[in-house]
Coordinates of C-alpha atoms and ligand atoms in Angstrom, one line a residue:
M963 CA -0.7 35.3 5.2
P964 CA -2.5 32.7 2.9
L965 CA 0.0 31.4 0.4
S966 CA -2.4 28.6 -0.4
H967 CA -4.1 30.0 -4.1
G968 CA -3.0 27.7 -6.6
R969 CA -2.7 23.8 -7.4
P970 CA -3.0 21.8 -3.9
Y971 CA -0.7 19.1 -3.1
L972 CA -2.4 16.3 -1.2
A973 CA 0.7 14.6 0.1
I974 CA -0.8 12.1 1.9
P975 CA -0.2 8.3 1.6
G976 CA -3.6 7.8 -0.7
P977 CA -5.5 8.4 -2.2
S978 CA -2.5 10.0 -4.5
V979 CA -2.2 12.1 -6.7
I980 CA -4.3 11.3 -9.6
P981 CA -2.6 12.6 -13.1
D982 CA -4.3 14.8 -15.2
R983 CA -4.3 12.4 -18.0
V984 CA -5.9 9.4 -15.4
L985 CA -8.8 12.0 -14.6
Q986 CA -9.1 13.0 -18.5
A987 CA -9.3 9.7 -19.3
M988 CA -12.3 9.2 -17.1
H989 CA -14.2 12.1 -17.9
R990 CA -16.5 10.6 -21.0
P991 CA -19.9 9.2 -21.4
A992 CA -20.6 6.0 -20.1
P993 CA -19.9 3.1 -22.4
A994 CA -21.8 0.0 -23.1
I995 CA -21.1 -3.1 -20.6
H996 CA -21.9 -5.8 -22.3
G997 CA -19.6 -5.2 -25.3
G998 CA -17.7 -3.1 -27.5
A999 CA -14.7 -1.2 -26.5
L1000 CA -15.2 -1.6 -23.1
V1001 CA -14.1 -5.4 -23.0
D1002 CA -11.5 -5.2 -25.0
L1003 CA -9.8 -2.5 -22.5
V1004 CA -10.6 -4.7 -19.4
D1005 CA -8.5 -7.5 -21.0
S1006 CA -6.0 -5.3 -21.9
L1007 CA -5.7 -4.3 -18.2
V1008 CA -4.7 -7.9 -17.2
P1009 CA -1.5 -8.4 -18.4
D1010 CA -0.3 -5.4 -17.5
L1011 CA -1.6 -5.4 -14.1
K1012 CA 0.5 -8.6 -13.8
A1013 CA 3.5 -7.1 -14.9
V1014 CA 3.2 -4.2 -11.9
A1015 CA 3.2 -7.3 -9.4
R1016 CA 5.5 -9.3 -11.1
T1017 CA 3.3 -12.3 -11.2
Q1018 CA 2.4 -14.9 -13.6
G1019 CA -0.3 -16.0 -11.4
K1020 CA -3.9 -14.6 -11.7
V1021 CA -5.5 -11.0 -10.8
A1022 CA -9.3 -10.6 -9.7
M1023 CA -10.6 -7.3 -9.8
Y1024 CA -13.1 -5.8 -7.2
I1025 CA -15.0 -2.6 -6.8
A1026 CA -13.7 -1.9 -3.9
N1027 CA -10.7 -0.2 -1.3
G1028 CA -8.2 -1.7 0.5
H1029 CA -10.6 -2.8 3.1
G1030 CA -12.6 -4.6 0.3
A1031 CA -9.3 -6.4 -0.8
W1032 CA -8.3 -7.5 2.8
E1033 CA -11.9 -9.3 3.1
A1034 CA -12.3 -10.9 -0.5
A1035 CA -8.2 -12.6 -0.4
I1036 CA -9.9 -14.1 3.5
A1037 CA -13.1 -15.1 2.1
N1038 CA -11.5 -17.1 -0.9
A1039 CA -8.3 -18.2 1.2
C1040 CA -9.6 -19.3 4.2
A1041 CA -12.2 -21.3 5.6
R1042 CA -14.2 -20.9 9.1
G1043 CA -11.9 -21.7 11.8
D1044 CA -8.9 -21.7 10.3
K1045 CA -6.1 -20.7 12.2
V1046 CA -4.2 -17.5 10.2
L1047 CA -0.7 -16.1 11.8
A1048 CA -1.2 -12.1 11.5
L1049 CA 2.4 -10.3 11.5
A1050 CA 1.5 -7.1 12.8
T1051 CA 4.0 -3.8 12.3
G1052 CA 1.3 -1.2 12.7
R1053 CA -2.3 0.2 12.0
F1054 CA -3.0 -1.9 9.2
G1055 CA -1.3 -5.2 9.6
H1056 CA -3.6 -5.3 13.5
G1057 CA -6.8 -4.2 10.8
W1058 CA -6.2 -7.0 8.4
A1059 CA -6.3 -9.7 11.5
E1060 CA -9.4 -7.7 12.4
T1061 CA -11.5 -8.2 9.5
A1062 CA -10.1 -12.0 9.7
R1063 CA -11.2 -12.1 13.1
Q1064 CA -14.2 -11.0 12.0
M1065 CA -15.3 -13.6 9.6
G1066 CA -14.6 -16.2 11.6
V1067 CA -11.1 -17.2 11.0
D1068 CA -9.1 -17.6 14.0
V1069 CA -6.7 -15.1 13.9
E1070 CA -3.3 -14.9 16.4
V1071 CA -1.6 -11.3 16.1
M1072 CA 2.2 -11.4 16.6
D1073 CA 3.0 -7.7 17.3
F1074 CA 6.4 -6.3 16.4
G1075 CA 5.2 -2.6 17.4
R1076 CA 5.2 0.6 15.7
Q1077 CA 9.0 0.8 14.8
A1078 CA 10.5 -2.2 13.6
P1079 CA 9.8 -4.7 10.9
V1080 CA 9.0 -8.6 11.2
D1081 CA 11.6 -10.4 13.2
P1082 CA 12.2 -13.5 11.0
D1083 CA 13.8 -15.2 14.2
R1084 CA 10.1 -14.5 16.1
L1085 CA 8.5 -15.8 12.7
A1086 CA 11.0 -19.0 12.8
D1087 CA 10.3 -20.0 16.3
R1088 CA 6.5 -19.7 15.9
L1089 CA 6.5 -21.8 13.1
A1090 CA 8.9 -24.7 14.5
Q1091 CA 6.3 -24.6 17.6
D1092 CA 3.9 -25.1 14.9
R1093 CA 4.6 -28.8 14.5
T1094 CA 0.8 -30.0 13.2
H1095 CA 0.9 -27.1 10.9
Q1096 CA -2.4 -25.8 12.3
I1097 CA -1.6 -22.6 11.2
R1098 CA -2.9 -22.1 7.4
A1099 CA -1.8 -18.9 6.6
V1100 CA 0.5 -16.4 7.8
V1101 CA -0.6 -12.9 6.6
V1102 CA 1.6 -9.5 6.9
C1103 CA 2.0 -6.0 5.0
H1104 CA 4.7 -5.1 2.8
V1105 CA 4.8 -1.4 3.7
D1106 CA 2.7 -0.8 6.8
T1107 CA 1.3 2.8 6.2
A1108 CA 0.9 3.7 9.2
T1109 CA 4.3 3.4 10.3
S1110 CA 6.1 3.7 7.2
V1111 CA 7.9 0.3 7.9
R1112 CA 8.5 -1.9 5.0
N1113 CA 8.8 -5.8 5.5
D1114 CA 11.5 -8.1 3.7
I1115 CA 9.1 -10.0 2.1
A1116 CA 12.0 -12.6 0.3
G1117 CA 13.4 -13.1 3.9
L1118 CA 10.1 -13.8 5.4
R1119 CA 9.4 -16.1 2.7
A1120 CA 12.6 -18.3 3.3
V1121 CA 11.8 -18.7 6.9
L1122 CA 8.5 -20.5 5.9
D1123 CA 10.9 -22.5 3.2
A1124 CA 13.4 -23.0 5.8
S1125 CA 10.9 -24.2 8.7
G1126 CA 8.9 -26.5 6.3
H1127 CA 5.8 -25.0 6.7
P1128 CA 2.9 -24.7 4.2
A1129 CA 0.8 -22.2 5.3
L1130 CA 0.1 -20.3 2.6
F1131 CA 1.8 -16.6 2.9
M1132 CA -0.2 -13.5 1.9
V1133 CA 0.7 -10.1 1.5
D1134 CA -1.0 -6.4 1.8
C1135 CA 0.9 -4.2 -1.3
I1136 CA -2.1 -1.9 -0.8
A1137 CA 0.7 0.4 -0.1
S1138 CA 3.7 -0.5 -1.7
L1139 CA 2.5 -2.0 -5.4
A1140 CA 4.2 0.1 -8.3
C1141 CA 6.4 2.0 -5.3
D1142 CA 8.7 -0.5 -3.7
R1143 CA 10.1 -2.8 -5.7
F1144 CA 7.7 -6.3 -5.2
E1145 CA 8.0 -9.2 -6.7
M1146 CA 5.3 -11.5 -6.5
D1147 CA 6.5 -14.8 -7.8
A1148 CA 10.7 -14.3 -6.9
W1149 CA 9.6 -13.8 -3.5
G1150 CA 7.3 -16.1 -3.4
A1151 CA 3.7 -14.6 -2.3
D1152 CA 1.0 -17.0 -2.7
V1153 CA -1.9 -14.3 -2.3
M1154 CA -1.2 -10.4 -2.9
V1155 CA -3.8 -7.3 -2.1
A1156 CA -3.5 -4.1 -4.0
A1157 CA -5.8 -1.2 -4.5
C1158 CA -5.8 1.9 -7.2
Q1159 CA -5.8 4.8 -5.2
K1160 CA -2.0 4.5 -4.2
G1161 CA 0.9 3.7 -6.1
L1162 CA -1.5 2.6 -9.3
M1163 CA -2.8 6.9 -9.0
V1164 CA -6.6 6.3 -9.8
P1165 CA -9.3 7.8 -7.6
P1166 CA -10.2 5.2 -5.0
G1167 CA -12.3 2.6 -5.9
M1168 CA -10.9 -0.8 -7.6
A1169 CA -9.2 -2.9 -5.4
F1170 CA -7.3 -6.2 -6.6
V1171 CA -6.4 -9.8 -5.5
Y1172 CA -3.7 -11.7 -7.0
F1173 CA -3.3 -15.3 -5.8
N1174 CA -1.1 -18.5 -7.6
E1175 CA -1.8 -22.5 -8.1
R1176 CA -1.4 -22.3 -4.1
G1177 CA -3.9 -19.9 -3.5
E1178 CA -6.4 -21.4 -6.2
A1179 CA -5.7 -25.2 -3.9
A1180 CA -6.6 -22.8 -0.7
R1181 CA -9.6 -21.6 -2.9
A1182 CA -10.8 -25.2 -3.0
R1183 CA -11.2 -26.2 0.8
S1184 CA -12.4 -22.0 1.7
D1185 CA -16.3 -22.1 2.7
M1186 CA -16.6 -18.5 2.8
A1187 CA -16.8 -16.7 -0.7
T1188 CA -20.2 -15.5 -1.7
Q1189 CA -20.7 -15.6 -5.2
Y1190 CA -19.9 -11.8 -5.3
W1191 CA -16.4 -12.3 -3.4
D1192 CA -15.3 -15.2 -5.6
W1193 CA -12.1 -14.9 -7.1
R1194 CA -12.2 -17.7 -9.8
L1195 CA -15.0 -16.1 -12.6
R1196 CA -13.3 -12.8 -12.0
A1197 CA -10.1 -14.0 -12.7
D1198 CA -11.3 -16.4 -15.1
P1199 CA -14.7 -14.9 -16.5
E1200 CA -16.7 -16.6 -19.4
E1201 CA -18.4 -13.9 -19.9
F1202 CA -17.8 -9.9 -19.6
Y1203 CA -20.1 -9.6 -16.8
Q1204 CA -18.2 -12.3 -14.5
Y1205 CA -15.3 -10.1 -14.3
F1206 CA -16.7 -7.2 -12.0
C1207 CA -19.7 -10.0 -10.8
G1208 CA -22.2 -7.3 -12.0
T1209 CA -21.7 -3.5 -13.8
A1210 CA -18.2 -2.8 -14.5
P1211 CA -16.6 0.3 -12.9
T1212 CA -16.4 1.8 -16.3
H1213 CA -14.7 4.9 -15.3
H1214 CA -12.5 3.7 -13.0
L1215 CA -11.3 1.4 -16.0
Y1216 CA -10.5 4.0 -18.5
G1217 CA -8.7 5.8 -15.5
L1218 CA -6.8 2.5 -14.7
R1219 CA -6.0 1.7 -18.4
T1220 CA -4.1 5.2 -18.7
A1221 CA -2.3 5.0 -15.4
L1222 CA -0.9 1.6 -16.3
D1223 CA 0.3 3.2 -19.6
M1224 CA 1.9 5.5 -17.9
L1225 CA 3.4 3.5 -15.6
V1226 CA 4.1 0.1 -17.5
H1227 CA 4.4 1.4 -21.0
E1228 CA 6.0 4.9 -20.6
E1229 CA 8.4 5.1 -17.5
G1230 CA 8.9 1.5 -17.0
I1231 CA 7.8 -0.2 -13.6
E1232 CA 11.8 -0.6 -12.4
A1233 CA 12.1 3.2 -13.6
A1234 CA 9.1 4.1 -11.2
W1235 CA 10.6 1.9 -8.3
A1236 CA 14.0 4.3 -8.8
R1237 CA 12.2 7.2 -8.8
H1238 CA 10.4 6.7 -5.7
E1239 CA 13.4 5.4 -4.4
R1240 CA 15.3 8.9 -5.0
L1241 CA 12.4 10.9 -3.8
A1242 CA 12.0 9.1 -0.5
R1243 CA 15.8 9.4 0.2
A1244 CA 15.5 12.7 -0.3
V1245 CA 12.7 13.1 2.0
W1246 CA 15.2 11.1 4.6
A1247 CA 18.0 13.5 4.2
A1248 CA 15.8 16.3 4.8
L1249 CA 14.6 14.6 8.1
A1250 CA 18.2 13.5 9.1
V1251 CA 19.2 17.3 9.2
W1252 CA 16.3 19.0 10.5
G1253 CA 16.3 16.1 13.1
M1254 CA 19.9 17.0 14.2
D1255 CA 18.6 20.2 16.1
G1256 CA 15.2 19.5 17.0
P1257 CA 12.5 16.8 18.0
M1258 CA 12.0 15.5 14.1
Q1259 CA 12.7 11.7 13.9
H1260 CA 12.0 9.3 10.9
N1261 CA 9.7 6.7 12.8
I1262 CA 12.0 3.7 11.5
A1263 CA 15.6 4.2 12.5
D1264 CA 17.1 1.7 10.0
P1265 CA 16.7 3.2 6.4
A1266 CA 16.9 -0.2 4.7
C1267 CA 13.6 -0.8 6.6
R1268 CA 11.6 2.3 5.4
S1269 CA 9.0 2.6 2.8
H1270 CA 9.6 4.8 -0.1
A1271 CA 6.1 5.4 -0.4
V1272 CA 5.5 7.1 2.7
S1273 CA 7.5 8.7 5.8
A1274 CA 6.1 8.4 8.8
I1275 CA 7.5 11.0 11.5
R1276 CA 7.9 11.9 14.9
I1277 CA 7.5 15.3 16.1
G1278 CA 6.1 15.2 19.6
A1279 CA 2.6 16.7 20.7
P1280 CA 1.3 19.0 19.9
H1281 CA 3.8 19.8 16.6
G1282 CA 2.6 17.3 14.6
T1283 CA -0.7 18.7 14.3
A1284 CA 0.2 22.7 14.4
L1285 CA 2.3 22.1 11.2
R1286 CA 0.1 20.0 9.3
D1287 CA -2.5 22.6 10.0
W1288 CA -0.3 25.6 9.2
L1289 CA 1.0 23.8 5.9
S1290 CA -2.4 22.8 4.7
E1291 CA -4.1 26.4 5.7
V1292 CA -0.7 28.7 4.1
A1293 CA 1.0 26.3 2.1
G1294 CA -1.3 24.6 0.6
V1295 CA 0.1 20.9 1.1
T1296 CA -2.0 18.4 3.2
L1297 CA 0.3 16.4 5.1
G1298 CA -1.0 12.4 6.6
V1299 CA -2.2 12.5 10.0
G1300 CA -0.2 9.8 12.5
L1301 CA -2.4 6.5 12.8
G1302 CA -2.4 3.7 15.2
M1303 CA 0.4 5.7 16.5
A1304 CA -1.7 6.9 19.7
A1305 CA -5.5 6.8 20.6
P1306 CA -7.2 10.2 18.8
G1307 CA -8.1 11.8 22.2
D1308 CA -4.5 11.2 23.9
P1309 CA -2.9 14.3 23.6
A1310 CA 0.2 12.2 22.0
W1311 CA -1.7 11.7 19.0
H1312 CA -0.4 15.3 18.2
G1313 CA 2.7 14.4 18.1
F1314 CA 3.1 12.5 14.0
F1315 CA 2.2 13.0 11.1
R1316 CA 3.2 11.4 7.5
I1317 CA 4.2 12.8 4.2
G1318 CA 2.7 10.4 1.3
H1319 CA 5.5 10.3 -1.5
M1320 CA 3.7 7.6 -4.0
G1321 CA 2.1 7.4 -7.2
H1322 CA 2.3 10.7 -9.6
V1323 CA 5.0 12.8 -7.7
N1324 CA 8.2 14.4 -8.9
A1325 CA 11.4 16.1 -7.4
H1326 CA 10.0 19.6 -7.9
M1327 CA 6.7 18.4 -6.1
I1328 CA 9.0 16.4 -3.2
L1329 CA 11.1 19.4 -2.6
G1330 CA 8.4 22.3 -2.8
A1331 CA 6.7 19.5 0.0
L1332 CA 9.7 20.0 2.0
G1333 CA 10.6 23.4 1.4
T1334 CA 6.9 24.3 3.0
I1335 CA 7.6 22.1 5.7
E1336 CA 10.8 24.2 6.7
A1337 CA 8.7 27.2 6.1
G1338 CA 6.3 25.8 8.5
L1339 CA 8.7 25.0 11.2
I1340 CA 10.6 28.9 11.0
A1341 CA 6.8 29.9 11.3
L1342 CA 5.8 27.4 14.6
D1343 CA 9.2 28.5 15.8
L1344 CA 10.1 24.7 16.1
P1345 CA 13.6 23.9 16.9
H1346 CA 15.3 22.1 13.6
G1347 CA 18.8 21.6 12.1
K1348 CA 20.1 23.7 9.5
G1349 CA 20.6 23.0 5.8
A1350 CA 17.8 19.9 5.7
L1351 CA 16.6 21.5 1.6
E1352 CA 20.3 21.2 0.7
A1353 CA 20.6 18.2 1.6
A1354 CA 17.5 17.4 -0.3
A1355 CA 18.5 18.9 -3.0
A1356 CA 21.8 17.3 -3.3
V1357 CA 20.1 13.6 -3.0
V1358 CA 17.5 14.8 -6.0
A1359 CA 21.2 15.8 -8.1
G1360 CA 22.4 12.8 -7.9
H1361 CA 25.2 13.3 -5.1
Ligands
PLP1473 C1 -4.5 2.1 2.2 C2 -4.3 1.0 3.2 C3 -5.3 0.1 3.2 C4 -6.8 0.0 3.2 O1 -6.9 0.5 2.5 P1 -8.8 1.2 2.4 O2 -8.3 2.0 0.6 O3 -8.5 2.6 2.6 O4 -9.7 0.7 2.4 C5 -4.7 -1.4 3.4 N1 -3.4 -1.3 3.8 C6 -2.4 -0.6 3.7 C7 -0.7 -0.8 3.9 C8 -3.1 0.6 3.1 O5 -1.6 1.3 3.1

């Protein structure tokens, strides 16, 4: 019997749940785009975007998704033929590497598999071999959304520093920004990419590239940024239209203004990080109990290396797909597919799912999602340990 009529919950790792206030802020006639209120509104976004990333550096805004941010960062920070070292811990790390390769960059991928973070010792060894400093940039995902691994960005910066290597350090925070703690300046990221549809709670359509002085220096020798992708005018516009190299994404800007009000000025970024951590721990507590008597397992064994924004789960084929189908048809909850864990077409592809717990989510939504997963396990007669919801509730209760 379908029990899905009611408010649906898209529990995938982006697009995330959009607050009604954000949607309402976007529901308005188009504003003028060469003066007036919109100009002040866009100016006001910049300091809040920097606050979310904990940086005094610059930020360029684009009408794009995360793939656009990847391309923008490479276009400005690299030159054709540059050697870039990509540290891959899942599908998205490989994706950024592939983007750079297509643009004419000489990409070397170090693959750390699908169940572990970057190994700092392997990075240190590779940098030590590069005595003539051929590697121009090191790129890495803070959180790889496919595997839900979280890399230690400050730790990787320390490896670069200890080896005396001058490579630019470029970080993808598309999944993690405003969910997992990220301190761009304190942790020493030179370039950082993000998008609006995950932790920032805005419909897909805006992307951000942050950069510090080292990023600016790299821009000076880059030969790939066309007028459209050039981050210089976007970050330091002399005229309003230069923010977006043309028409501004008018309605997204109103949505983003409201989302940043909620995150930066109402909840506070520290509190948002803490909320994500607590809710993630509730998910992990449920998974640990289910896994005591059944096939379910968090993809990343060590909780210290897990993202607070998304959980990738191994459950064995075909149970991942069966569970996702049951939840969407009967319970009104859509879970994420396993991405890059097995090739589409391979039966093993059906052995994974992901829960997005990023952005505008609270305790009742997470406990609701977990409760419906438990109902799905019962309905599908999948073995699972008993007491998962109690364990999740205890985490929510602060025990
Ligand atoms: C979502 C995501 C991307 C891709 O973003 P799109 O908006 O789908 O292009 C890239 N990297 C990470 C870590 C992501 O989570």
